[in-house]
mmCIF file of C-alpha atoms in Angstrom:
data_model
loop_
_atom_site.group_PDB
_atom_site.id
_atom_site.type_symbol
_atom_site.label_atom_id
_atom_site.label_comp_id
_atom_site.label_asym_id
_atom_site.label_seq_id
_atom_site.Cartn_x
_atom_site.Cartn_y
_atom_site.Cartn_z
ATOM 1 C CA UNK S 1 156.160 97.361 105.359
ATOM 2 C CA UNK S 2 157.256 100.183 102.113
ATOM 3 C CA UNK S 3 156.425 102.748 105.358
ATOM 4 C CA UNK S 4 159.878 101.578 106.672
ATOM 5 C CA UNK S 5 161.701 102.768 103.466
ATOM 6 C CA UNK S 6 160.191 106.341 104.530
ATOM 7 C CA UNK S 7 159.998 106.409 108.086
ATOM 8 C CA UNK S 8 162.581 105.052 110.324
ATOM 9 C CA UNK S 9 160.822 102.195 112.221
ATOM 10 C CA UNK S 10 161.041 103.456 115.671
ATOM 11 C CA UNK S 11 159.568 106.575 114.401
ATOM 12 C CA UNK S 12 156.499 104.999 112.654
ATOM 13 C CA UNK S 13 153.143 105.782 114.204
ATOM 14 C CA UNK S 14 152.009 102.899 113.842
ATOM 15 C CA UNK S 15 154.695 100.833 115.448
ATOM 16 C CA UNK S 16 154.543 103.910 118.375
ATOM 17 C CA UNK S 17 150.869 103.339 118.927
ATOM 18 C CA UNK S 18 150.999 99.570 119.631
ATOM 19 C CA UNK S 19 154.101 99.459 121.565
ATOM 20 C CA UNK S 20 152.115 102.510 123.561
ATOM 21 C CA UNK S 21 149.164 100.159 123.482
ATOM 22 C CA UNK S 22 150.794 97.291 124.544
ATOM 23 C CA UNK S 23 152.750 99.572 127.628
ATOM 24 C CA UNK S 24 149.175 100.710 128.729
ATOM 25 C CA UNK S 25 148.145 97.081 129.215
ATOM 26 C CA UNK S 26 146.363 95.885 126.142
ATOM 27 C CA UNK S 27 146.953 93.189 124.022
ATOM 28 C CA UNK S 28 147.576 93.457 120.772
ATOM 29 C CA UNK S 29 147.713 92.197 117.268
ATOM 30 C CA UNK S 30 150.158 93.430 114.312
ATOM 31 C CA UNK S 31 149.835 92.231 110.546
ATOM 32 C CA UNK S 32 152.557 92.751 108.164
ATOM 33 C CA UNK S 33 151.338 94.369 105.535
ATOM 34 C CA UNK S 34 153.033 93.658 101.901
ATOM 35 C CA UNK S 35 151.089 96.103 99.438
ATOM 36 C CA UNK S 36 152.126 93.493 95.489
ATOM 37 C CA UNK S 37 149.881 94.614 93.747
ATOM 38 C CA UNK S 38 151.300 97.265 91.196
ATOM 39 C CA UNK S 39 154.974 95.028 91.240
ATOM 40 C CA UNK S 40 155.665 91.669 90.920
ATOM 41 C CA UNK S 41 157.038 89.334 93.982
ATOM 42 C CA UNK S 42 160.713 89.033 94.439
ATOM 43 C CA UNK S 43 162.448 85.632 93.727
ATOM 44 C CA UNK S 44 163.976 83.941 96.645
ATOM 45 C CA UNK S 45 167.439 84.874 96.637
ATOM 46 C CA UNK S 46 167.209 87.549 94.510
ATOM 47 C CA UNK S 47 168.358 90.986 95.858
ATOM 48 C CA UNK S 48 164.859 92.659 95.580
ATOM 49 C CA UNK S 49 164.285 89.823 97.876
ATOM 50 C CA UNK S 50 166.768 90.392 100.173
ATOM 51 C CA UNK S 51 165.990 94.272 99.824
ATOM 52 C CA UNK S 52 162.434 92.670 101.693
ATOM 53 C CA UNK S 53 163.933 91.056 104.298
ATOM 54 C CA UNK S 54 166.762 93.636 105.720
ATOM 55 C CA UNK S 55 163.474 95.902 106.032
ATOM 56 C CA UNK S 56 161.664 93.489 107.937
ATOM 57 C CA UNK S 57 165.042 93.511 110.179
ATOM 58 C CA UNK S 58 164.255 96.994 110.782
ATOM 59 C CA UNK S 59 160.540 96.202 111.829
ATOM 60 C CA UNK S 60 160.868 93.168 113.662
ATOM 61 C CA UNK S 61 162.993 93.995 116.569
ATOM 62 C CA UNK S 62 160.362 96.414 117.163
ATOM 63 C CA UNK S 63 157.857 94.138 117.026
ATOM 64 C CA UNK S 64 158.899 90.693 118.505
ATOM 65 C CA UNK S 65 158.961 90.298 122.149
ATOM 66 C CA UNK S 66 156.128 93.186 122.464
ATOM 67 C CA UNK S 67 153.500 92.489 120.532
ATOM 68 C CA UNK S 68 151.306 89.334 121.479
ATOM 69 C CA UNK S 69 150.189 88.190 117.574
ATOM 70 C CA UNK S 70 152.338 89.000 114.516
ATOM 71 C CA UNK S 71 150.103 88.114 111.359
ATOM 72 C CA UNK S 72 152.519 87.212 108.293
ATOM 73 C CA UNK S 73 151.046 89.025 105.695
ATOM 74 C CA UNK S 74 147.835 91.018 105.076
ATOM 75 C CA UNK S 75 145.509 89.947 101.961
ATOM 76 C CA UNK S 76 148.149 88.198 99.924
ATOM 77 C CA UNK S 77 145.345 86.963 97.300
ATOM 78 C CA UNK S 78 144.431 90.667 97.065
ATOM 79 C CA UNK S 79 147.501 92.605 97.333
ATOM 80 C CA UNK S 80 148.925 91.187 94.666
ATOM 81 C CA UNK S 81 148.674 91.071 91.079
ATOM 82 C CA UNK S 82 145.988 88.394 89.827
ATOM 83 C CA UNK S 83 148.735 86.824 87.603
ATOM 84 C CA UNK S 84 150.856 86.389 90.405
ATOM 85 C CA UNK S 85 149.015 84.420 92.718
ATOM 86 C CA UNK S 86 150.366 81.138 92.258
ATOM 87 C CA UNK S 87 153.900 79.538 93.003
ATOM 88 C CA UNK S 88 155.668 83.355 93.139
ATOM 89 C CA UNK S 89 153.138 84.428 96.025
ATOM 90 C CA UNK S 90 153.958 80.836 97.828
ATOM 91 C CA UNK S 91 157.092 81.170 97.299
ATOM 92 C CA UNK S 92 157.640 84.879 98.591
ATOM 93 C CA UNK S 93 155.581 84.600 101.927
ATOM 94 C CA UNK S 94 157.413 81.331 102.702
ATOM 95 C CA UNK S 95 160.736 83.325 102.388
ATOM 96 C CA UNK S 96 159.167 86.034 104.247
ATOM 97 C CA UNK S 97 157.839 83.624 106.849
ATOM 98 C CA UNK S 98 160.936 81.328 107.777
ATOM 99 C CA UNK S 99 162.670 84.918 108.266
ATOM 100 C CA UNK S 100 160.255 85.892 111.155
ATOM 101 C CA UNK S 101 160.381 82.665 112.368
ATOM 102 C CA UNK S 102 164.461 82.836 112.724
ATOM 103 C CA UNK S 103 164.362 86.072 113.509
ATOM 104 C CA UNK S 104 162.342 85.442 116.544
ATOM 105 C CA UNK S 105 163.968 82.588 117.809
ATOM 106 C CA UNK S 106 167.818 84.988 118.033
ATOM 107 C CA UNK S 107 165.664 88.502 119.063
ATOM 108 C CA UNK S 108 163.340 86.816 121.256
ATOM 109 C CA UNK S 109 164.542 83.312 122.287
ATOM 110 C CA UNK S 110 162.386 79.766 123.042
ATOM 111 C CA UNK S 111 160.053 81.861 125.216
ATOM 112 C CA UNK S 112 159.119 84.499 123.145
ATOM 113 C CA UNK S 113 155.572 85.616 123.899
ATOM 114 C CA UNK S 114 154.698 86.822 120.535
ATOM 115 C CA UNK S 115 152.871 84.387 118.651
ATOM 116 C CA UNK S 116 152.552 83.764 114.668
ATOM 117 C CA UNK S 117 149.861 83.273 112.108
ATOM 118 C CA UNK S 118 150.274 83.361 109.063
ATOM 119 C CA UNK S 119 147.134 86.250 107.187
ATOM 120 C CA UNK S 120 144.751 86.885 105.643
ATOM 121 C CA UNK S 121 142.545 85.065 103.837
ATOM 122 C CA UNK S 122 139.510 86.512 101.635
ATOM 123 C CA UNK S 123 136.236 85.038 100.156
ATOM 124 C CA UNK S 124 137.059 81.396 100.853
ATOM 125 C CA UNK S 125 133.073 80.847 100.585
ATOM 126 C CA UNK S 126 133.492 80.946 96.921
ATOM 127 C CA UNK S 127 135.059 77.889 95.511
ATOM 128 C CA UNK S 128 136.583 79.858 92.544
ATOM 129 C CA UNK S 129 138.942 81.347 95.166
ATOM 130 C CA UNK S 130 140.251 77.824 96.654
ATOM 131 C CA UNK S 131 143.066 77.611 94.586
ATOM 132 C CA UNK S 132 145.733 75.469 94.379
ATOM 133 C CA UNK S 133 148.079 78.569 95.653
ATOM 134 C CA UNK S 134 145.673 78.921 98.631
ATOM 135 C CA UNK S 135 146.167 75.105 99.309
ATOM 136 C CA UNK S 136 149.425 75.439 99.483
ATOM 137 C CA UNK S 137 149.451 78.229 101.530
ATOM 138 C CA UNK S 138 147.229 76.771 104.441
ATOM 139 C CA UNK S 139 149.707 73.369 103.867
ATOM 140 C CA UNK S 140 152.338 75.758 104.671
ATOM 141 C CA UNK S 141 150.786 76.938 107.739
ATOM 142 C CA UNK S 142 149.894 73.329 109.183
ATOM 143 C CA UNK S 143 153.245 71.946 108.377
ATOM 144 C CA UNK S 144 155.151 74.764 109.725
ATOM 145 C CA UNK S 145 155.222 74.090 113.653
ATOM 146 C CA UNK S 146 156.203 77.766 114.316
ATOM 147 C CA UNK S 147 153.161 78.931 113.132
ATOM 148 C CA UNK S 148 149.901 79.004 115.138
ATOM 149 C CA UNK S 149 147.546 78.924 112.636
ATOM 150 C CA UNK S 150 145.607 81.564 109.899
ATOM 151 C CA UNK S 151 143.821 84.867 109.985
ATOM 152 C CA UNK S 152 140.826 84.669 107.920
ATOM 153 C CA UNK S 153 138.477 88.476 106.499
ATOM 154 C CA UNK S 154 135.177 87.022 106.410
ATOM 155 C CA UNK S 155 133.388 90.289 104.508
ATOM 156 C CA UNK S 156 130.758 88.219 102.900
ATOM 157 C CA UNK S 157 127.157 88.796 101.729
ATOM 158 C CA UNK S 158 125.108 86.294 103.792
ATOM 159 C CA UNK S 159 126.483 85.203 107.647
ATOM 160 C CA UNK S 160 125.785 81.818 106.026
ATOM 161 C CA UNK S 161 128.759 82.261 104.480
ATOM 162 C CA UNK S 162 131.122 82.798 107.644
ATOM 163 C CA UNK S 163 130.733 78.779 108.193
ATOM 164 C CA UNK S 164 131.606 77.726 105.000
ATOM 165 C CA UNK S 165 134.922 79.677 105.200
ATOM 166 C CA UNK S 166 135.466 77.755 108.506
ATOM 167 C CA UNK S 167 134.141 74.103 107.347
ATOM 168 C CA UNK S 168 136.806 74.681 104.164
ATOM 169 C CA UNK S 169 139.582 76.260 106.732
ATOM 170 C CA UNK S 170 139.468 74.074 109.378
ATOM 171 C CA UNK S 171 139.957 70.889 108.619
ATOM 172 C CA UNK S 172 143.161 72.022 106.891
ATOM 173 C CA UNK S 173 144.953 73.099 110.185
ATOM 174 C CA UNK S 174 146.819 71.154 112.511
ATOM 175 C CA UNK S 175 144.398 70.389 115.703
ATOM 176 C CA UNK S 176 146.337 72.508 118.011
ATOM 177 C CA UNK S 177 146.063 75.474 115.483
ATOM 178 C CA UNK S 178 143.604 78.022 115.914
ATOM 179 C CA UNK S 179 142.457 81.076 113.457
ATOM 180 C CA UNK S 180 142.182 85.258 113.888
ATOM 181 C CA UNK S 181 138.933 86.995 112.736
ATOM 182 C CA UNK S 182 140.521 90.507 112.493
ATOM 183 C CA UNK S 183 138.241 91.473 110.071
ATOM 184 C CA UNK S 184 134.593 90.766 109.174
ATOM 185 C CA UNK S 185 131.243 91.693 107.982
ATOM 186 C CA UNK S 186 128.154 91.989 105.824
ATOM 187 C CA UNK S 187 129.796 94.609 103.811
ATOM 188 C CA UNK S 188 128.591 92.653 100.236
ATOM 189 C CA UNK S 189 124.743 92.613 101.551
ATOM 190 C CA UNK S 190 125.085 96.194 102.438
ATOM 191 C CA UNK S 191 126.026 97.487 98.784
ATOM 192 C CA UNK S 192 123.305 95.629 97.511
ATOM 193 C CA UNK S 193 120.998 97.795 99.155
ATOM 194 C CA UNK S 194 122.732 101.247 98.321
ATOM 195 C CA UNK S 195 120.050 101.464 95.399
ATOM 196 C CA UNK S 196 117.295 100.874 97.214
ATOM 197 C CA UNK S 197 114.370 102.797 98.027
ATOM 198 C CA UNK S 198 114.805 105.076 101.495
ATOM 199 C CA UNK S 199 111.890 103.510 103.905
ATOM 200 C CA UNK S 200 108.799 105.374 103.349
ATOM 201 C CA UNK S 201 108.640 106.490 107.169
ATOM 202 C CA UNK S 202 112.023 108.144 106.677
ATOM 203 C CA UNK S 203 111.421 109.825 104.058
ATOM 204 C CA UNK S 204 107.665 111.163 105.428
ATOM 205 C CA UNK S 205 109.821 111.982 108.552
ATOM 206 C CA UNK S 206 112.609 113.995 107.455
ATOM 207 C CA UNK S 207 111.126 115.054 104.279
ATOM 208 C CA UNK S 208 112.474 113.240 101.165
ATOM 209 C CA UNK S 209 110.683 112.548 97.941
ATOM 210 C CA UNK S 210 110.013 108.713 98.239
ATOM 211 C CA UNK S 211 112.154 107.702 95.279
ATOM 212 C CA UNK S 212 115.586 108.778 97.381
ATOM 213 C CA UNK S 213 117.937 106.074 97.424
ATOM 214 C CA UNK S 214 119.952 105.330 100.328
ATOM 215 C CA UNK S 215 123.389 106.090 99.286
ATOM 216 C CA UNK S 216 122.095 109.451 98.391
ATOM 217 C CA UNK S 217 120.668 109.738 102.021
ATOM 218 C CA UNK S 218 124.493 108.453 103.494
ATOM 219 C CA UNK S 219 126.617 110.729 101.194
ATOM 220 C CA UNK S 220 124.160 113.755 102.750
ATOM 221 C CA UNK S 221 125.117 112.472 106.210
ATOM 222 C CA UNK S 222 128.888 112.475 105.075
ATOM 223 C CA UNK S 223 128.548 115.748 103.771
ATOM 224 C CA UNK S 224 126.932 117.362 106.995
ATOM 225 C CA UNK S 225 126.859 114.972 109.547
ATOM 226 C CA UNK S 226 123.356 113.362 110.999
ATOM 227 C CA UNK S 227 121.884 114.197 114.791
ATOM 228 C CA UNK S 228 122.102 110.384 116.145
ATOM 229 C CA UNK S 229 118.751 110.210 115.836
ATOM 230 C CA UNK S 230 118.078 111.052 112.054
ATOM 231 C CA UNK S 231 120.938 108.026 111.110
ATOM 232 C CA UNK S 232 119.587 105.693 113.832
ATOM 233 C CA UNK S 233 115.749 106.109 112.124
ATOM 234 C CA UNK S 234 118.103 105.549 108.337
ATOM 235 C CA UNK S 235 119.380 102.187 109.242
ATOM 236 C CA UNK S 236 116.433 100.819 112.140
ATOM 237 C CA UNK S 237 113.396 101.997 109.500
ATOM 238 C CA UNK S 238 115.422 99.496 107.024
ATOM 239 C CA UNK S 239 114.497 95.953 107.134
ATOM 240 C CA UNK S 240 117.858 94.832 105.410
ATOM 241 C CA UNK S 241 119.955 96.808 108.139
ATOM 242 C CA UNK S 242 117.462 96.543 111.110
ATOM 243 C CA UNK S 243 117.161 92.702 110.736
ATOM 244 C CA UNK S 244 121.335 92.487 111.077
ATOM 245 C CA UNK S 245 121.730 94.400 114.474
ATOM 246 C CA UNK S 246 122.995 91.706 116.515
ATOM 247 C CA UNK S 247 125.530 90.062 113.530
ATOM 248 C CA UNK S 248 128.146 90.473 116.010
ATOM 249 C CA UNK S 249 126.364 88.522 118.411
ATOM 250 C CA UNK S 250 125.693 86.068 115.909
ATOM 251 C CA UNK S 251 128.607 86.113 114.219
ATOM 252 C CA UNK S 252 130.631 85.900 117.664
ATOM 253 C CA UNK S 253 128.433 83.481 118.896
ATOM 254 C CA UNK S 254 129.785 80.612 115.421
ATOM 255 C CA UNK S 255 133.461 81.425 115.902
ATOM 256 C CA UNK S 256 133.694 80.632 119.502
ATOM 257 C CA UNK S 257 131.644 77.616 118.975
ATOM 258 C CA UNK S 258 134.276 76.386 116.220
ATOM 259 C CA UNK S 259 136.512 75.738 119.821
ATOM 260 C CA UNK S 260 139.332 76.921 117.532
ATOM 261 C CA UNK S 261 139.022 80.969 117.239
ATOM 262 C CA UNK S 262 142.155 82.762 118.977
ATOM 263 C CA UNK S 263 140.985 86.224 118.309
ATOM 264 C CA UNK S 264 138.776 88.309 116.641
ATOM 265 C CA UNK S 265 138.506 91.631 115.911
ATOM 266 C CA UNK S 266 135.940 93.992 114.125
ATOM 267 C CA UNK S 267 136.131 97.761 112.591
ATOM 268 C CA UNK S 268 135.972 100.208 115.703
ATOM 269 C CA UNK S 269 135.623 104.045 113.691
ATOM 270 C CA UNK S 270 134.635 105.272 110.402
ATOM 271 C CA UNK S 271 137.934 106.724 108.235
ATOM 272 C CA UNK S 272 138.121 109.118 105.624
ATOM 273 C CA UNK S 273 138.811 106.254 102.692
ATOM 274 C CA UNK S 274 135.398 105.084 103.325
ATOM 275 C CA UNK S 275 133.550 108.083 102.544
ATOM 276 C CA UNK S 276 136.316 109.674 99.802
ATOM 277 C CA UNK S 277 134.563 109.382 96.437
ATOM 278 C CA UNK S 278 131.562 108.350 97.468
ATOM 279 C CA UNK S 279 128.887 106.529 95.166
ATOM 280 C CA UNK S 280 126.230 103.927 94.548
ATOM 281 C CA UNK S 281 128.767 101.509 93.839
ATOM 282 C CA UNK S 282 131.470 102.204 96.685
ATOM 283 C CA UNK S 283 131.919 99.269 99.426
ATOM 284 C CA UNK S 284 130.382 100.582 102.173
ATOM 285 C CA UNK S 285 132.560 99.635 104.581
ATOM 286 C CA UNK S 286 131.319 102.722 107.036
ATOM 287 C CA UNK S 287 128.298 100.851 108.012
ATOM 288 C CA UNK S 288 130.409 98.262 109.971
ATOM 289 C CA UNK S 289 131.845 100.981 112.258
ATOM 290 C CA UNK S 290 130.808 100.432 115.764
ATOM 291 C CA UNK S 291 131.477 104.317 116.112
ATOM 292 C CA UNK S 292 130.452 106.874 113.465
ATOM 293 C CA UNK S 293 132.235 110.120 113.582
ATOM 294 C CA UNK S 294 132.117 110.889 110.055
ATOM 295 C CA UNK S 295 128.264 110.828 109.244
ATOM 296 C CA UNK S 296 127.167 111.392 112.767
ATOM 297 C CA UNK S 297 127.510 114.796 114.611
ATOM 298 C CA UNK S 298 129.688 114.809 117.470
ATOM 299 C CA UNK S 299 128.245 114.749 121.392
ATOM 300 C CA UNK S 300 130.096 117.432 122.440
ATOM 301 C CA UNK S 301 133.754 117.659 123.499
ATOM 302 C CA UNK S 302 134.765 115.829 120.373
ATOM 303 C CA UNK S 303 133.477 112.722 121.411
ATOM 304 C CA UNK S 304 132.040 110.187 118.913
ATOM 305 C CA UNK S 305 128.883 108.852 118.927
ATOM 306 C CA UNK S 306 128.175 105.168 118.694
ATOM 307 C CA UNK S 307 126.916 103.891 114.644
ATOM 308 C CA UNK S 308 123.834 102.243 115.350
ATOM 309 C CA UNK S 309 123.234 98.961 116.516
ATOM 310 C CA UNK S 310 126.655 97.731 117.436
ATOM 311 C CA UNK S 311 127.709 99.443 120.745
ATOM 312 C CA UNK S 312 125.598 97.276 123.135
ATOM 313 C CA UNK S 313 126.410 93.684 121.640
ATOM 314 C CA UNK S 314 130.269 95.175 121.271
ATOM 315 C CA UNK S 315 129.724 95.934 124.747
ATOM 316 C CA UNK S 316 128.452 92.628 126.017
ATOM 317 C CA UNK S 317 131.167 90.681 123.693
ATOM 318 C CA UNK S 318 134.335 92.406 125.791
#
């Protein structure tokens, strides 16, 4: 949303590419992103609030009418300040909310084919994190006809885990609601294996002293990008990556069986935030990627190769 302060909406490449998207024939989904955490959240009536919602006037005609899903929201419990999430986060995405929800019913009228959730919650498998402001958001949501249900960011560190964010998320939607998966993964098991030993074929293979650790081996690979074949042998000689090939299969496989999943989505190419700075203690969020273009050479006419393991079960999930 502070992109529309800079860049007129219409002009925005991200509102271009999916309106473009959406001409082409695909469906799409759009979160509205509200970066709080450097500045506190505007009170409700205040003109820093209404500053907030004659932006979102800009956006939404834009949006509404076009785009199938509108998600309320990003990370709200991250992108804010840890102070703030209580009453004044409530309190501002409510505000924010019953705007789109108005603002849809004059742009777009009783018809309107874009549909809201409200998004997106994070780490609901740890009980520290169901707080009273997170109850009252997901009361909002259920008692709020307008709104369709909840987008939950299942990053987690066991696939375990992914059900107890649904058996605590659930039950506190309507029956007719259903939840978004636009984000997930085993990005918490993967960092703690960035210390670990390379596999002792790999390193006979291609050389390495056997002590290497593995996020030495990746920031190589983001330095000078792998053959295919050198990252495939990286991740399949690794038990802890090897034995996770088909999580999204698996993980797939528990949302539809909830009956309640709407849509989910997962990471599609590497980008250059998750190799900047790299380190041993970095999220390595470029292991999700179903493509790899930034530690994996290129097949020739700039086209991407495939990360491993994904592509078929992506493939088979369409």
């Amino acid at each position: 949303m502070p992109e529309a302060d800079e860049v007129p909406p219409a002009q925005s490449a991200t509102l271009r590419g999916i309106r473009e998207a959406h001409d082409r024939g695909f469906r799409t989904v759009l979160s509205l992103k509200f970066p709080k955490a450097g500045t506190s959240f505007p009170s409700p009536g205040s003109a820093a609030m209404a500053a907030e919602l004659a932006r979102l006037d800009r956006v939404l005609p834009l949006v509404l009418g076009t785009v199938e899903i509108v998600t309320i929201g990003n990370e709200p419990f991250i992108e804010s300040m840890p102070s703030e999430r209580d009453e004044r986060l409530n309190q501002f995405y409510e505000t924010v909310a019953r705007h789109v929800i108005e603002a849809r019913a004059d742009l777009c009228g009783a018809d309107c084919p874009t549909h809201l959730y409200m998004g997106a919650l994070n780490r609901l498998d740890l009980r520290q994190n169901r707080t009273a402001a997170v109850e009252r958001y997901l009361t909002f949501v259920r008692d709020t006809p307008e709104i369709e249900g909840v987008d939950l960011h299942p990053h987690v560190p066991d696939e375990a885990r992914i059900q107890d964010f649904l058996d605590y998320t659930i039950p506190r939607l309507r029956p007719d609601q259903t939840f978004l998966a636009t984000e997930f993964s085993l990005v918490w098991y993967w960092q703690q294996h960035m210390t670990d030993r390379i596999p002792a074929a790999f390193a006979q293979r291609y050389g390495y002293a056997p002590e290497t650790q593995v996020w030495e081996v990746i920031g190589e690979a983001i330095e000078d990008p792998f053959p295919s074949h050198k990252w495939n042998d990286l991740l399949a000689l690794s038990p802890w990556f090897e034995s996770k090939k088909h999580l999204l299969r698996d993980v797939m496989g528990l949302l539809r069986s909830t009956g309640r999943l709407a849509v989910a989505t997962y990471g599609f190419r590497q980008i250059p935030s998750m190799t900047a700075d790299w380190s041993p203690t970095k999220a390595p969020w470029l292991l999700n990627s179903v493509f790899a273009p930034l530690t994996v050479q290129h097949r020739g006419q700039a086209l991407a190769t495939p990360g491993y393991a994904w592509i078929d079960d992506f493939r088979r999930l369409q």
